[in-house]
Amino acid sequence: MSKNLVIVESPAKAKTIEKYLGSDFHVLSSVGHIRSIVKKTKDGTPPIDVQNKFETIYEVDPEKKKTVAELRRAVKDSQEVWLATDEDREGEAIAWHLCEVLKLDPATTKRIVFHEITKSAIEEAVKHPRTVDMSLVRAQQARQILDRLVGFELSPVVWQKVPGGKSAGRVQSPAVRLLVEREREIDAFNGSFQFKVTAEFTHQGATVKAELPQRFDTEAEARVFLESLLGASFTVADITTSPSTRNPGPPFTTSTLQQEANSRLGFGAKATMGSAQKLYQEGKITYMRTDSVNLSGQAIAAAADYIKNAYGPQYSQVRTFKTKNASAQEAHEAIRPTDMSAERGSSNEYDQKLYNLIRTRTLASQMTPAKLEKTVVKIAISTGKLLFEAKGEVIIFDGFLKVYGGSKKDADILPAVSSGDTLALDTVIARQVFARPPARYSEGSLVKKLEDLGIGRPSTYATIINTVQVRGYAEKGEGEGNARDVIVLSLGDNQVEREVVQEKTGADKGKLVPTGGGQVLSDFLENHFEQVVDYDFTATVEKEFDLIADDKLDRNKMLLDFYTPFHELITQSGGIDRSTVAQAREIGIDPKTKKPVLARFGRFGPMLQLGDTADTENKPQFAPLPAGTKIETVTLEQALHAFQLPRTLGETKDGEVIKANVGRFGPYIQVGKLFVSIKPLDPHDITLDQALELYAEKLKTEAEKNIADFGDGIKVLKGRYGPYITDGAKNAKIPKDIEPSEVTHELAIELLASATPAKGRFARKTTAAKKAPAKKPAAKKKPAAKKVTATRKAAK
């Protein structure tokens, strides 16, 4: 019998902690949450009983039954149980669920928390155990119950009323609204341009780059100015030097880590949190879900020691930062390395980049400011009153910049000049510059906006951004931009020369772009469920969760205040006319058929329609919206061009017809039942030779993927994650000690018999696959239902 059983959330963490605690402690993992709110009860009782103080029925997740059974056995064999789940609300809720399932008393069971997985932190936590904080648990329950009620009641309305609508969520919907509003700001932006004048001078062999502070509104004005420079002389009129300092930022919170990792490393929010989770579990950094910029006294001292030894005492400056967020818990720490001197945090290159970012940011926060000297040289023109300005910056003392660099572009360093010096003009250019529309959100900038609005919390930012993409309401842009003409005037050979060059504009690569579905959903919610997408209301709900966590607000009162008006809107939604949601726009009339051409939103997104659905004799034709166009802006010419598809290109050597078309997932060619993506080629322009080449490559890939085909639908295939067996309904892994080529038909059948049904849109829906769940006898479920119902009281 083990004296002590410690239960943590992750297996990786369990191994590390057991190593620190010694032989008297056995550490097991719950592998995250073990219970969820049931989706449906057998007796018809609502999973969340709104009329009875929001009593909630939970059940053990099917994939966690084995884990729970193992934990139950371990509890019986232990004298003392310690709950060491994460220190946030989700972790506290998991601790409470463990108490419920393992029949532990939450009022007496020992609960320990720690900000970092180090020997000293673990030992200190064991010395100061507490019990489960039920206020934190109630705050987590409030969030979970509210999200379930909104999702389960609002999503069916979205399915019925919104074309292509999938779901709507309490926090994801305001995020979609932000993206949609920004997209419309970009669409409504009225572009303007001016002419910016830059020049290069030389002085004693050194180059001086300068710019005219004034800009010209027309090409004619810019030309007149350049002409005025013919025969002019240029003199240094004034030199201004001013010292400045640049201070380091605070160590990372969850939000600022996601923003900076996105900006500097190109990491998405989900990838950042996944990488940070690994570093935390391996004991390399402190807990990664935090809104505090606080550092412990021990961490500050360790940073100071390292900085003094590595760079010298002149680089060390002890700093404390105050968290702006009133709801932040100052007892928590910012994200920092557990060992300030450790340069390596992981053997994985991806995780090491994030570790290095966290470490250098933490060290920089405890270093002296950088001392800079800014210089402005004003250059007079003999033929006019305007002045050129040359600006430069010199780093006098690098301070924190030694470890955490500043901007990507270094400021120009000016050569030594004095007032009255004459400069020689080398080149001068007046270039047309365009006003920029508002920038689309990146994952990092969206996290910042959500934080500024008070929407979401450290544990939810990554989930929000991932959900809006998974649901198809936003996608990562891939566009490199469109070319536009730019006028450039230059002075040369005693005359002004004009040139038209091209530059890219409107690139959205890596930015979050709302889809047509996202726009339709956002408009629908704003028109009929404003409460769900209102920024202030959503932020107020977050603050109320914080009040519940602080035991300053009753959970059920908060839930009732939200649910009553929300449910009233749900009951009134039956009167919403679906035809008024995402109305079609008539673009014009097809000159050949005299039928109307419409741009509208369909089940799979924006589309074009030729003909009327009311015409019973001739069914309308449909085509995807051309790339780069929108329902509001697509022209008749573009639409008619789209209806030229599908286009027959020719035939293969075997006489099969090759057609080019655009589908739900982009442009493709079709040969029989085989579909081949042709991105980035255009189906209107692709040639037969190009199509045959892509078809041959696809056949080769398919052949290489097929390791064995037993002729009855069972195959051995090479997949993304290695070889596997499939019959279309189920996929089975091949044991590591068996070569894929050695798999027999009998072995394949045996492995498939114990496999789970295949997932994804390519899984074959067979009769057997549909009947599989029904094999479980209903009688065995009755006792489980009683246990589940018994958790109602505990959830109050």
mmCIF file of N, CA, C and O in Angstrom, residues 206-209 375 391-395 410-416:
data_model
loop_
_atom_site.group_PDB
_atom_site.id
_atom_site.type_symbol
_atom_site.label_atom_id
_atom_site.label_comp_id
_atom_site.label_asym_id
_atom_site.label_seq_id
_atom_site.Cartn_x
_atom_site.Cartn_y
_atom_site.Cartn_z
ATOM 1 N N ALA A 206 30.482 60.246 -47.398
ATOM 2 C CA ALA A 206 29.456 59.533 -46.620
ATOM 3 C C ALA A 206 28.063 59.925 -47.115
ATOM 4 O O ALA A 206 27.832 61.049 -47.557
ATOM 5 N N THR A 207 27.112 58.959 -47.005
ATOM 6 C CA THR A 207 25.738 59.190 -47.481
ATOM 7 C C THR A 207 24.849 59.711 -46.362
ATOM 8 O O THR A 207 24.890 59.220 -45.224
ATOM 9 N N VAL A 208 24.039 60.704 -46.697
ATOM 10 C CA VAL A 208 23.052 61.250 -45.760
ATOM 11 C C VAL A 208 21.670 61.065 -46.403
ATOM 12 O O VAL A 208 21.383 61.652 -47.451
ATOM 13 N N LYS A 209 20.819 60.219 -45.772
ATOM 14 C CA LYS A 209 19.465 59.988 -46.287
ATOM 15 C C LYS A 209 18.511 60.966 -45.614
ATOM 16 O O LYS A 209 18.534 61.120 -44.384
ATOM 17 N N THR A 375 19.330 62.230 -33.410
ATOM 18 C CA THR A 375 19.842 63.422 -34.097
ATOM 19 C C THR A 375 18.956 63.759 -35.287
ATOM 20 O O THR A 375 18.548 62.877 -36.044
ATOM 21 N N LYS A 391 17.226 61.995 -40.195
ATOM 22 C CA LYS A 391 17.106 61.553 -38.808
ATOM 23 C C LYS A 391 17.972 60.320 -38.572
ATOM 24 O O LYS A 391 18.031 59.422 -39.414
ATOM 25 N N GLY A 392 18.618 60.318 -37.442
ATOM 26 C CA GLY A 392 19.460 59.179 -37.087
ATOM 27 C C GLY A 392 19.370 58.887 -35.614
ATOM 28 O O GLY A 392 18.912 59.696 -34.808
ATOM 29 N N GLU A 393 19.789 57.674 -35.259
ATOM 30 C CA GLU A 393 19.747 57.254 -33.857
ATOM 31 C C GLU A 393 20.990 56.433 -33.550
ATOM 32 O O GLU A 393 21.386 55.573 -34.332
ATOM 33 N N VAL A 394 21.590 56.734 -32.419
ATOM 34 C CA VAL A 394 22.800 56.008 -32.008
ATOM 35 C C VAL A 394 22.546 55.409 -30.634
ATOM 36 O O VAL A 394 22.014 56.081 -29.734
ATOM 37 N N ILE A 395 22.881 54.133 -30.470
ATOM 38 C CA ILE A 395 22.767 53.492 -29.154
ATOM 39 C C ILE A 395 24.022 53.807 -28.357
ATOM 40 O O ILE A 395 25.128 53.371 -28.699
ATOM 41 N N ASP A 410 16.894 48.875 -38.063
ATOM 42 C CA ASP A 410 17.756 49.786 -37.312
ATOM 43 C C ASP A 410 17.667 51.178 -37.910
ATOM 44 O O ASP A 410 17.608 51.364 -39.126
ATOM 45 N N ALA A 411 17.678 52.192 -37.032
ATOM 46 C CA ALA A 411 17.641 53.583 -37.496
ATOM 47 C C ALA A 411 18.966 53.919 -38.178
ATOM 48 O O ALA A 411 20.012 53.340 -37.877
ATOM 49 N N ASP A 412 18.894 54.869 -39.120
ATOM 50 C CA ASP A 412 20.102 55.277 -39.840
ATOM 51 C C ASP A 412 21.089 55.959 -38.891
ATOM 52 O O ASP A 412 20.698 56.723 -38.001
ATOM 53 N N ILE A 413 22.359 55.665 -39.080
ATOM 54 C CA ILE A 413 23.414 56.356 -38.326
ATOM 55 C C ILE A 413 23.960 57.459 -39.226
ATOM 56 O O ILE A 413 24.418 57.201 -40.348
ATOM 57 N N LEU A 414 23.881 58.691 -38.765
ATOM 58 C CA LEU A 414 24.277 59.832 -39.587
ATOM 59 C C LEU A 414 25.775 60.093 -39.491
ATOM 60 O O LEU A 414 26.376 59.940 -38.414
ATOM 61 N N PRO A 415 26.398 60.491 -40.618
ATOM 62 C CA PRO A 415 27.817 60.865 -40.561
ATOM 63 C C PRO A 415 27.974 62.221 -39.843
ATOM 64 O O PRO A 415 27.006 62.970 -39.684
ATOM 65 N N ALA A 416 29.177 62.500 -39.401
ATOM 66 C CA ALA A 416 29.433 63.763 -38.701
ATOM 67 C C ALA A 416 29.321 64.935 -39.670
ATOM 68 O O ALA A 416 30.009 64.977 -40.690
#
